[in-house]
Amino acid sequence: MASANTLLKKIINVNGVVVEDFRFYDDMDGVKHLRISVRPNAWHQNDCPYCHKRCSGYDQPSRFPKIWRGLDFGGILVEIEHHTHRVFCPEHGVVTAEVPWAYPNSRFTKDFDMTVTWLAEYLPRSAVSNYMRIDWETVGKCVSRSLNDLEPERARRLNGLVNIGIDETSYKKGHKYITVIVNHDTNTVVWVGEGHGKAVLTQFYKLLSDEQLASIKVVTGDGARWITDCVNEFTPDCERCIDAFHVVEWAMEALDEVRKSRWREAYERSQELSKANPQKPGRPRSDDRIAAAIKAAKAKAEDIKNATYTLGKAPEHLSNAQAVRLEMIQATDPVLYRAYLLKESLRLLLKMNDVEEAEKELKHWLWWASHSRIPAFKELYKKIKRHKEHILNTIRLGMSNARIEATNNKIKLIIRKAYGFRNINNMMDMVYLVCSDITVPLPNRKPTAAKAA
């Protein structure tokens, strides 16, 4: 039969300690506690908690013991107590001596921190705090300590970067953004910074050595000027790519601007006809041309108003009703239909694999847009012309920003599960944890393979 001493060591799951005493007690709320008095063995009593080297003692053990929360044992709160003392480390100065069951400056055991981190990866923070019987804000501190232990040198993520994606995503109301850098080859987040713009992205590039900057060959992102400026300044030899999704999005915005303009004109036309030719109550006669003209003008305005999804879809994906509406636009509104054809032509050329053929088509499209007599597409022509080389790079290299857009969705899910973050550093730690290949180990479990990022 195992002794009580062995049982207690198994409960706290720590090696290199000596169990001195234990006791059960109930608190004021009737919750049962198991408090275990322990001390590190003689070989580790004076270790530094940061460099783990043996140091000289600085003072005597404290009068009152320090208490750490451990994982519950059958619903009983487990606590570890120990009279701590300080040591003098030549590198880190006067610090509290290391205890093998907890991280520095923590009031919880390592197993407790790891378990909280594993739960926080999959559950809302409020559920984790309720289940583990800790404060809501404590969850973030547990995650930070565990992440620093699992990945003590986060800067290693910056090694060997070849294809990276840059994007910003909002995390809070009031135009609060973070800038995210993703390694396309590993599908992991390598850097997160608060805010967006050239100043924020410059912080990332200044972290890189000359060798790391030289290894970057492709940078993808949207058409933001600050991304292009940083790429030209720090990595002028790499290929700058603009994701095809964003290019089509620009065309969709221009098309929608044209649709709204044409709807306003059609609506005003129907209103003018109605005011100029007031109709008597009741159904008009079948041969009343004025009533038919008013009805047709209203139907045209309504069809244009409801044509957002029709104009946005590819022709092969239109439903029967949407196909009929598109035919109506083709027959009654040549300006809007021409804008639709411009959008479709741009979308199709971005799918080409032959960059030389794509360049010819893009040259033709630029001429067409500049002569379209549509102001919104004339502005789009200027934007596309400015990014022509970047678009052709995207077609030639077959790169996209799909990975970083998927990462942005993960980040939004992290924020939604937590119902927002008061501390942005806690949010960044969760991003580094979830959007990576780090596997959080659970106590007394068989080691598992690294998760897919």
Short mmCIF file of C-alpha atoms in Angstrom, two decimals:
data_model
loop_
_atom_site.label_atom_id
_atom_site.label_comp_id
_atom_site.label_asym_id
_atom_site.label_seq_id
_atom_site.Cartn_x
_atom_site.Cartn_y
_atom_site.Cartn_z
CA MET A 1 0.00 0.00 0.00
CA ALA A 2 1.31 3.44 -0.93
CA SER A 3 2.16 5.79 1.88
CA ALA A 4 0.47 9.16 2.40
CA ASN A 5 3.73 10.84 1.43
CA THR A 6 3.77 9.06 -1.95
CA LEU A 7 0.09 9.83 -2.52
CA LEU A 8 0.61 13.54 -1.88
CA LYS A 9 3.58 13.66 -4.26
CA LYS A 10 1.44 12.04 -6.96
CA ILE A 11 -1.34 14.58 -6.34
CA ILE A 12 0.89 17.62 -6.76
CA ASN A 13 2.80 15.88 -9.61
CA VAL A 14 6.18 17.46 -8.81
CA ASN A 15 9.61 15.86 -8.62
CA GLY A 16 12.45 17.01 -6.40
CA VAL A 17 10.37 17.98 -3.37
CA VAL A 18 10.00 16.78 0.19
CA VAL A 19 6.53 16.59 1.76
CA GLU A 20 6.69 17.81 5.35
CA ASP A 21 3.04 17.86 6.44
CA PHE A 22 -0.56 18.09 5.24
CA ARG A 23 -3.98 18.92 6.63
CA PHE A 24 -7.62 19.19 5.58
CA TYR A 25 -9.81 22.15 6.47
CA ASP A 26 -13.07 23.82 5.42
CA ASP A 27 -13.27 27.51 4.57
CA MET A 28 -16.11 29.90 5.46
CA ASP A 29 -18.10 28.77 2.41
CA GLY A 30 -17.83 25.11 3.36
CA VAL A 31 -15.38 24.31 0.55
CA LYS A 32 -12.91 21.54 1.45
CA HIS A 33 -9.18 22.26 1.12
CA LEU A 34 -6.12 20.05 1.22
CA ARG A 35 -3.01 22.03 2.19
CA ILE A 36 0.34 20.30 1.67
CA SER A 37 3.53 21.67 3.21
CA VAL A 38 6.54 20.97 0.99
CA ARG A 39 10.08 22.17 0.33
CA PRO A 40 12.52 21.67 -2.53
CA ASN A 41 15.14 19.01 -1.89
CA ALA A 42 18.62 20.03 -0.80
CA TRP A 43 20.00 20.16 -4.37
CA HIS A 44 17.53 22.84 -5.49
CA GLN A 45 16.87 24.97 -2.43
CA ASN A 46 18.94 27.95 -3.62
CA ASP A 47 18.32 27.94 -7.38
CA CYS A 48 17.63 31.11 -9.36
CA PRO A 49 14.09 30.98 -10.90
CA TYR A 50 15.30 32.51 -14.18
CA CYS A 51 18.67 30.94 -15.02
CA HIS A 52 18.15 27.87 -12.75
CA LYS A 53 21.72 28.11 -11.44
CA ARG A 54 22.64 27.44 -7.82
CA CYS A 55 23.16 30.71 -5.94
CA SER A 56 24.17 31.86 -2.48
CA GLY A 57 21.46 32.48 0.11
CA TYR A 58 20.50 36.09 0.81
CA ASP A 59 18.21 35.85 3.83
CA GLN A 60 16.29 33.45 6.08
CA PRO A 61 12.98 31.75 5.13
CA SER A 62 9.92 33.96 5.52
CA ARG A 63 7.96 33.85 8.74
CA PHE A 64 4.67 33.18 7.01
CA PRO A 65 4.38 30.55 4.26
CA LYS A 66 3.51 31.35 0.66
CA ILE A 67 0.56 29.42 -0.78
CA TRP A 68 0.06 28.14 -4.35
CA ARG A 69 -3.14 26.74 -5.87
CA GLY A 70 -2.85 23.30 -7.43
CA LEU A 71 -5.27 21.27 -9.53
CA ASP A 72 -8.31 20.04 -7.62
CA PHE A 73 -8.30 16.48 -6.33
CA GLY A 74 -11.79 15.01 -6.55
CA GLY A 75 -13.37 18.45 -6.06
CA ILE A 76 -11.10 19.27 -3.10
CA LEU A 77 -9.02 22.44 -3.52
CA VAL A 78 -5.34 21.52 -3.34
CA GLU A 79 -2.89 24.07 -1.96
CA ILE A 80 0.89 23.95 -1.58
CA GLU A 81 2.59 25.98 1.13
CA HIS A 82 6.26 26.73 1.57
CA HIS A 83 8.37 29.24 3.52
CA THR A 84 10.24 30.99 0.72
CA HIS A 85 13.57 32.79 0.98
CA ARG A 86 15.68 34.95 -1.30
CA VAL A 87 18.96 34.20 -3.04
CA PHE A 88 21.56 36.36 -4.73
CA CYS A 89 22.08 35.61 -8.41
CA PRO A 90 25.11 37.24 -10.09
CA GLU A 91 23.05 37.72 -13.25
CA HIS A 92 19.57 38.59 -11.92
CA GLY A 93 20.34 40.06 -8.51
CA VAL A 94 18.29 39.36 -5.39
CA VAL A 95 15.34 37.12 -6.27
CA THR A 96 13.03 34.67 -4.54
CA ALA A 97 14.47 31.17 -4.74
CA GLU A 98 12.99 28.87 -7.37
CA VAL A 99 10.32 26.37 -6.44
CA PRO A 100 9.96 23.43 -8.87
CA TRP A 101 6.16 23.42 -8.84
CA ALA A 102 5.48 26.99 -10.03
CA TYR A 103 6.67 29.66 -12.45
CA PRO A 104 8.34 32.80 -11.08
CA ASN A 105 5.90 35.32 -9.53
CA SER A 106 3.02 32.87 -9.86
CA ARG A 107 0.59 31.78 -7.15
CA PHE A 108 -0.46 28.67 -9.09
CA THR A 109 1.31 25.43 -9.94
CA LYS A 110 2.66 24.79 -13.44
CA ASP A 111 0.06 22.06 -14.02
CA PHE A 112 -2.66 24.51 -13.03
CA ASP A 113 -1.39 27.18 -15.47
CA MET A 114 -1.13 24.65 -18.30
CA THR A 115 -4.63 23.32 -17.68
CA VAL A 116 -6.10 26.83 -17.67
CA THR A 117 -4.26 27.57 -20.94
CA TRP A 118 -5.58 24.41 -22.59
CA LEU A 119 -9.14 25.26 -21.54
CA ALA A 120 -8.79 28.91 -22.66
CA GLU A 121 -7.84 27.71 -26.13
CA TYR A 122 -11.25 26.08 -26.62
CA LEU A 123 -13.69 27.65 -24.12
CA PRO A 124 -14.92 31.15 -23.31
CA ARG A 125 -12.86 32.83 -20.63
CA SER A 126 -15.85 33.16 -18.31
CA ALA A 127 -16.41 29.39 -18.43
CA VAL A 128 -12.73 28.74 -17.68
CA SER A 129 -12.71 31.10 -14.70
CA ASN A 130 -15.89 29.55 -13.33
CA TYR A 131 -14.69 25.96 -13.71
CA MET A 132 -11.20 26.59 -12.34
CA ARG A 133 -12.51 28.90 -9.56
CA ILE A 134 -10.25 31.82 -10.45
CA ASP A 135 -10.77 35.43 -11.46
CA TRP A 136 -11.55 36.31 -15.09
CA GLU A 137 -8.33 38.34 -15.44
CA THR A 138 -6.23 35.55 -13.91
CA VAL A 139 -6.91 33.39 -16.96
CA GLY A 140 -4.87 35.76 -19.13
CA LYS A 141 -1.95 35.69 -16.69
CA CYS A 142 -1.96 31.88 -16.67
CA VAL A 143 -1.90 31.84 -20.48
CA SER A 144 1.02 34.30 -20.58
CA ARG A 145 3.11 32.24 -18.14
CA SER A 146 2.41 28.98 -19.98
CA LEU A 147 3.17 30.50 -23.38
CA ASN A 148 6.47 31.91 -22.14
CA ASP A 149 7.39 28.43 -20.90
CA LEU A 150 6.29 26.61 -24.07
CA GLU A 151 7.97 29.14 -26.33
CA PRO A 152 10.65 31.02 -24.38
CA GLU A 153 12.23 32.44 -27.55
CA ARG A 154 9.37 33.76 -29.66
CA ALA A 155 11.84 35.57 -31.90
CA ARG A 156 12.64 32.19 -33.48
CA ARG A 157 9.44 32.58 -35.48
CA LEU A 158 11.24 35.28 -37.44
CA ASN A 159 13.90 32.86 -38.71
CA GLY A 160 13.71 31.54 -42.26
CA LEU A 161 10.84 33.76 -43.46
CA VAL A 162 10.38 33.49 -47.22
CA ASN A 163 6.70 34.13 -48.05
CA ILE A 164 4.83 36.37 -45.62
CA GLY A 165 1.41 38.00 -45.54
CA ILE A 166 0.56 41.33 -43.90
CA ASP A 167 -2.87 42.53 -42.87
CA GLU A 168 -4.63 44.48 -40.16
CA THR A 169 -7.77 43.43 -38.31
CA SER A 170 -10.01 45.27 -35.86
CA TYR A 171 -10.34 43.91 -32.34
CA LYS A 172 -12.46 46.57 -30.67
CA LYS A 173 -14.92 49.32 -31.48
CA GLY A 174 -13.48 52.75 -32.11
CA HIS A 175 -11.06 51.82 -34.91
CA LYS A 176 -8.81 49.69 -32.70
CA TYR A 177 -6.58 47.54 -34.90
CA ILE A 178 -3.75 45.06 -34.69
CA THR A 179 -1.28 44.29 -37.47
CA VAL A 180 -0.71 40.59 -38.12
CA ILE A 181 2.21 38.97 -39.98
CA VAL A 182 1.70 35.38 -41.18
CA ASN A 183 4.26 32.92 -42.52
CA HIS A 184 2.61 31.45 -45.62
CA ASP A 185 4.86 28.38 -45.56
CA THR A 186 3.98 27.31 -41.99
CA ASN A 187 0.55 29.01 -41.71
CA THR A 188 1.52 30.51 -38.34
CA VAL A 189 1.47 34.03 -36.94
CA VAL A 190 5.03 35.29 -36.55
CA TRP A 191 4.33 38.78 -35.23
CA VAL A 192 1.45 40.86 -33.86
CA GLY A 193 1.57 44.60 -33.22
CA GLU A 194 -0.90 47.05 -31.75
CA GLY A 195 -2.26 49.54 -34.27
CA HIS A 196 -1.72 49.71 -38.02
CA GLY A 197 0.18 51.85 -40.46
CA LYS A 198 3.76 52.38 -41.52
CA ALA A 199 5.03 53.13 -37.99
CA VAL A 200 3.67 49.81 -36.66
CA LEU A 201 4.94 47.73 -39.57
CA THR A 202 8.35 49.39 -39.27
CA GLN A 203 8.61 47.94 -35.75
CA PHE A 204 8.38 44.45 -37.25
CA TYR A 205 11.00 45.05 -39.90
CA LYS A 206 13.42 46.55 -37.38
CA LEU A 207 13.29 43.32 -35.38
CA LEU A 208 14.78 41.44 -38.34
CA SER A 209 18.48 41.04 -38.96
CA ASP A 210 20.03 41.69 -42.38
CA GLU A 211 20.05 37.95 -43.02
CA GLN A 212 16.37 37.59 -42.07
CA LEU A 213 15.41 40.53 -44.30
CA ALA A 214 17.33 39.03 -47.21
CA SER A 215 15.49 35.71 -46.86
CA ILE A 216 12.07 37.31 -47.50
CA LYS A 217 11.16 36.78 -51.16
CA VAL A 218 7.39 37.46 -51.30
CA VAL A 219 5.12 39.83 -49.36
CA THR A 220 1.36 39.64 -49.86
CA GLY A 221 -1.26 42.06 -48.60
CA ASP A 222 -3.94 44.49 -49.68
CA GLY A 223 -3.20 47.68 -51.60
CA ALA A 224 -2.34 49.76 -48.52
CA ARG A 225 0.36 52.28 -49.37
CA TRP A 226 2.09 51.82 -46.00
CA ILE A 227 2.73 48.14 -46.77
CA THR A 228 4.28 49.00 -50.13
CA ASP A 229 6.41 51.77 -48.59
CA CYS A 230 7.83 49.42 -45.93
CA VAL A 231 8.50 46.68 -48.49
CA ASN A 232 10.37 49.14 -50.73
CA GLU A 233 12.35 50.49 -47.79
CA PHE A 234 13.37 47.30 -46.00
CA THR A 235 13.10 44.49 -48.58
CA PRO A 236 13.42 46.16 -52.00
CA ASP A 237 14.42 42.91 -53.73
CA CYS A 238 11.33 40.91 -52.73
CA GLU A 239 8.15 40.50 -54.77
CA ARG A 240 5.17 42.58 -53.61
CA CYS A 241 1.84 40.85 -54.33
CA ILE A 242 -1.69 42.19 -53.99
CA ASP A 243 -4.25 39.55 -53.23
CA ALA A 244 -6.76 38.97 -56.05
CA PHE A 245 -9.59 39.01 -53.49
CA HIS A 246 -8.86 42.65 -52.65
CA VAL A 247 -8.63 43.63 -56.33
CA VAL A 248 -12.05 42.13 -57.02
CA GLU A 249 -13.31 43.84 -53.86
CA TRP A 250 -12.20 47.19 -55.32
CA ALA A 251 -14.13 46.41 -58.51
CA MET A 252 -17.19 45.41 -56.47
CA GLU A 253 -17.08 48.69 -54.57
CA ALA A 254 -16.86 50.64 -57.84
CA LEU A 255 -19.73 48.59 -59.32
CA ASP A 256 -21.88 49.17 -56.24
CA GLU A 257 -21.19 52.88 -56.46
CA VAL A 258 -22.43 52.83 -60.05
CA ARG A 259 -25.50 50.79 -59.03
CA LYS A 260 -26.44 53.30 -56.33
CA SER A 261 -25.99 56.19 -58.74
CA ARG A 262 -28.11 54.52 -61.40
CA TRP A 263 -30.77 53.63 -58.82
CA ARG A 264 -31.00 57.25 -57.66
CA GLU A 265 -31.46 58.39 -61.25
CA ALA A 266 -34.10 55.72 -61.95
CA TYR A 267 -35.92 56.50 -58.69
CA GLU A 268 -35.93 60.26 -59.39
CA ARG A 269 -37.22 59.54 -62.91
CA SER A 270 -40.11 57.45 -61.55
CA GLN A 271 -40.94 60.16 -59.01
CA GLU A 272 -40.95 62.85 -61.67
CA LEU A 273 -43.27 60.78 -63.85
CA SER A 274 -45.62 60.17 -60.90
CA LYS A 275 -45.75 63.88 -59.99
CA ALA A 276 -46.19 65.02 -63.59
CA ASN A 277 -48.97 62.50 -64.22
CA PRO A 278 -51.01 61.99 -61.04
CA GLN A 279 -53.10 58.83 -61.28
CA LYS A 280 -56.65 58.37 -60.08
CA PRO A 281 -57.31 55.74 -57.37
CA GLY A 282 -57.93 52.23 -58.62
CA ARG A 283 -56.51 50.04 -61.33
CA PRO A 284 -55.50 51.93 -64.50
CA ARG A 285 -56.83 50.99 -67.92
CA SER A 286 -54.85 48.41 -69.89
CA ASP A 287 -54.21 50.90 -72.72
CA ASP A 288 -53.05 53.71 -70.43
CA ARG A 289 -49.51 54.35 -71.71
CA ILE A 290 -48.65 56.89 -69.01
CA ALA A 291 -49.54 54.47 -66.21
CA ALA A 292 -47.54 51.74 -67.95
CA ALA A 293 -44.54 54.08 -68.23
CA ILE A 294 -44.76 54.96 -64.52
CA LYS A 295 -45.02 51.28 -63.59
CA ALA A 296 -42.02 50.39 -65.78
CA ALA A 297 -39.93 53.22 -64.27
CA LYS A 298 -40.73 52.05 -60.74
CA ALA A 299 -39.96 48.42 -61.65
CA LYS A 300 -36.61 49.44 -63.15
CA ALA A 301 -35.66 51.40 -60.02
CA GLU A 302 -36.68 48.47 -57.81
CA ASP A 303 -34.75 45.96 -59.90
CA ILE A 304 -31.58 48.09 -59.76
CA LYS A 305 -32.02 48.57 -56.01
CA ASN A 306 -32.24 44.81 -55.43
CA ALA A 307 -29.46 43.89 -57.88
CA THR A 308 -26.57 43.90 -55.39
CA TYR A 309 -26.19 40.11 -55.23
CA THR A 310 -27.03 39.69 -58.91
CA LEU A 311 -24.22 42.00 -59.98
CA GLY A 312 -21.80 40.58 -57.42
CA LYS A 313 -22.16 36.94 -58.45
CA ALA A 314 -20.36 35.20 -61.30
CA PRO A 315 -22.74 34.45 -64.24
CA GLU A 316 -22.48 30.68 -63.68
CA HIS A 317 -23.73 31.03 -60.10
CA LEU A 318 -26.84 33.13 -60.81
CA SER A 319 -30.26 31.76 -59.94
CA ASN A 320 -33.04 31.92 -62.55
CA ALA A 321 -34.54 35.05 -61.01
CA GLN A 322 -31.14 36.73 -60.84
CA ALA A 323 -30.41 35.83 -64.47
CA VAL A 324 -33.72 37.47 -65.52
CA ARG A 325 -32.84 40.59 -63.50
CA LEU A 326 -29.41 40.76 -65.17
CA GLU A 327 -31.06 40.52 -68.61
CA MET A 328 -33.36 43.39 -67.63
CA ILE A 329 -30.34 45.51 -66.63
CA GLN A 330 -28.65 44.65 -69.91
CA ALA A 331 -31.73 45.75 -71.87
CA THR A 332 -32.59 48.91 -69.90
CA ASP A 333 -29.39 50.26 -68.35
CA PRO A 334 -26.31 50.02 -70.58
CA VAL A 335 -24.14 52.04 -68.16
CA LEU A 336 -24.72 49.67 -65.24
CA TYR A 337 -24.31 46.63 -67.46
CA ARG A 338 -21.04 47.99 -68.84
CA ALA A 339 -19.81 48.42 -65.25
CA TYR A 340 -20.80 44.79 -64.57
CA LEU A 341 -18.83 43.60 -67.62
CA LEU A 342 -15.78 45.57 -66.44
CA LYS A 343 -15.97 43.85 -63.06
CA GLU A 344 -16.34 40.40 -64.62
CA SER A 345 -13.50 40.99 -67.07
CA LEU A 346 -11.16 41.96 -64.20
CA ARG A 347 -12.24 38.95 -62.13
CA LEU A 348 -11.59 36.51 -64.97
CA LEU A 349 -8.16 37.86 -65.90
CA LEU A 350 -7.03 37.42 -62.26
CA LYS A 351 -7.69 33.69 -62.66
CA MET A 352 -5.27 33.32 -65.56
CA ASN A 353 -2.09 31.29 -65.16
CA ASP A 354 -0.18 32.71 -68.14
CA VAL A 355 1.27 36.02 -66.93
CA GLU A 356 1.99 37.28 -70.46
CA GLU A 357 -1.60 36.70 -71.55
CA ALA A 358 -2.81 38.24 -68.29
CA GLU A 359 -0.67 41.33 -68.91
CA LYS A 360 -2.27 41.79 -72.34
CA GLU A 361 -5.75 41.41 -70.89
CA LEU A 362 -4.92 43.80 -68.06
CA LYS A 363 -3.61 46.38 -70.54
CA HIS A 364 -6.86 46.07 -72.53
CA TRP A 365 -8.91 46.33 -69.33
CA LEU A 366 -7.08 49.52 -68.29
CA TRP A 367 -7.84 51.08 -71.69
CA TRP A 368 -11.48 50.01 -71.45
CA ALA A 369 -11.90 51.37 -67.90
CA SER A 370 -10.23 54.69 -68.76
CA HIS A 371 -12.62 55.12 -71.74
CA SER A 372 -15.74 53.77 -70.01
CA ARG A 373 -17.18 57.25 -69.20
CA ILE A 374 -17.96 55.86 -65.72
CA PRO A 375 -16.33 57.99 -62.96
CA ALA A 376 -16.10 55.15 -60.42
CA PHE A 377 -14.23 52.92 -62.86
CA LYS A 378 -11.99 55.77 -63.96
CA GLU A 379 -10.87 56.04 -60.34
CA LEU A 380 -10.45 52.25 -60.21
CA TYR A 381 -8.35 52.48 -63.38
CA LYS A 382 -5.90 54.78 -61.55
CA LYS A 383 -5.71 52.38 -58.61
CA ILE A 384 -5.20 49.28 -60.77
CA LYS A 385 -2.58 51.05 -62.89
CA ARG A 386 -0.67 52.03 -59.75
CA HIS A 387 -0.61 48.38 -58.59
CA LYS A 388 -0.22 46.78 -62.03
CA GLU A 389 3.15 45.16 -61.30
CA HIS A 390 1.95 43.85 -57.94
CA ILE A 391 -1.12 42.27 -59.54
CA LEU A 392 1.00 40.60 -62.23
CA ASN A 393 3.34 39.30 -59.51
CA THR A 394 0.33 37.68 -57.84
CA ILE A 395 -0.68 35.94 -61.08
CA ARG A 396 2.88 34.82 -61.86
CA LEU A 397 3.62 33.45 -58.37
CA GLY A 398 0.13 32.12 -57.65
CA MET A 399 0.11 33.75 -54.20
CA SER A 400 -2.95 34.86 -52.25
CA ASN A 401 -3.80 36.31 -48.87
CA ALA A 402 -6.16 33.43 -48.07
CA ARG A 403 -4.06 32.19 -45.13
CA ILE A 404 -3.97 35.56 -43.41
CA GLU A 405 -7.70 36.11 -44.00
CA ALA A 406 -8.31 32.72 -42.37
CA THR A 407 -6.06 33.82 -39.50
CA ASN A 408 -8.12 36.99 -39.13
CA ASN A 409 -11.22 34.82 -38.75
CA LYS A 410 -9.46 32.83 -36.00
CA ILE A 411 -8.58 36.08 -34.23
CA LYS A 412 -12.17 37.30 -34.40
CA LEU A 413 -13.29 33.94 -32.98
CA ILE A 414 -10.79 34.33 -30.11
CA ILE A 415 -12.20 37.77 -29.35
CA ARG A 416 -15.79 36.59 -29.62
CA LYS A 417 -15.21 33.66 -27.26
CA ALA A 418 -13.63 35.96 -24.70
CA TYR A 419 -16.35 38.64 -25.15
CA GLY A 420 -13.54 41.12 -25.80
CA PHE A 421 -10.22 41.78 -24.08
CA ARG A 422 -9.44 44.52 -21.59
CA ASN A 423 -5.73 43.81 -21.85
CA ILE A 424 -4.38 43.75 -25.40
CA ASN A 425 -1.30 41.79 -24.31
CA ASN A 426 -3.55 38.93 -23.17
CA MET A 427 -5.23 38.98 -26.57
CA MET A 428 -1.87 38.89 -28.37
CA ASP A 429 -0.78 35.92 -26.25
CA MET A 430 -3.93 34.05 -27.28
CA VAL A 431 -3.23 34.89 -30.94
CA TYR A 432 0.34 33.58 -30.66
CA LEU A 433 -0.97 30.42 -28.96
CA VAL A 434 -3.96 29.58 -31.17
CA CYS A 435 -2.46 30.65 -34.52
CA SER A 436 0.61 28.45 -34.20
CA ASP A 437 1.66 24.80 -33.98
CA ILE A 438 2.12 24.92 -30.19
CA THR A 439 0.49 22.03 -28.33
CA VAL A 440 -0.38 22.69 -24.69
CA PRO A 441 0.46 19.57 -22.62
CA LEU A 442 -2.02 18.39 -20.01
CA PRO A 443 -0.74 16.68 -16.82
CA ASN A 444 -0.57 12.89 -16.74
CA ARG A 445 -1.31 12.59 -20.47
CA LYS A 446 0.56 10.84 -23.24
CA PRO A 447 2.52 13.40 -25.30
CA THR A 448 0.72 14.31 -28.52
CA ALA A 449 2.01 15.48 -31.87
CA ALA A 450 2.10 19.17 -32.70
CA LYS A 451 -1.26 20.47 -33.88
CA ALA A 452 -1.83 21.62 -37.43
CA ALA A 453 -1.66 25.39 -37.65
#
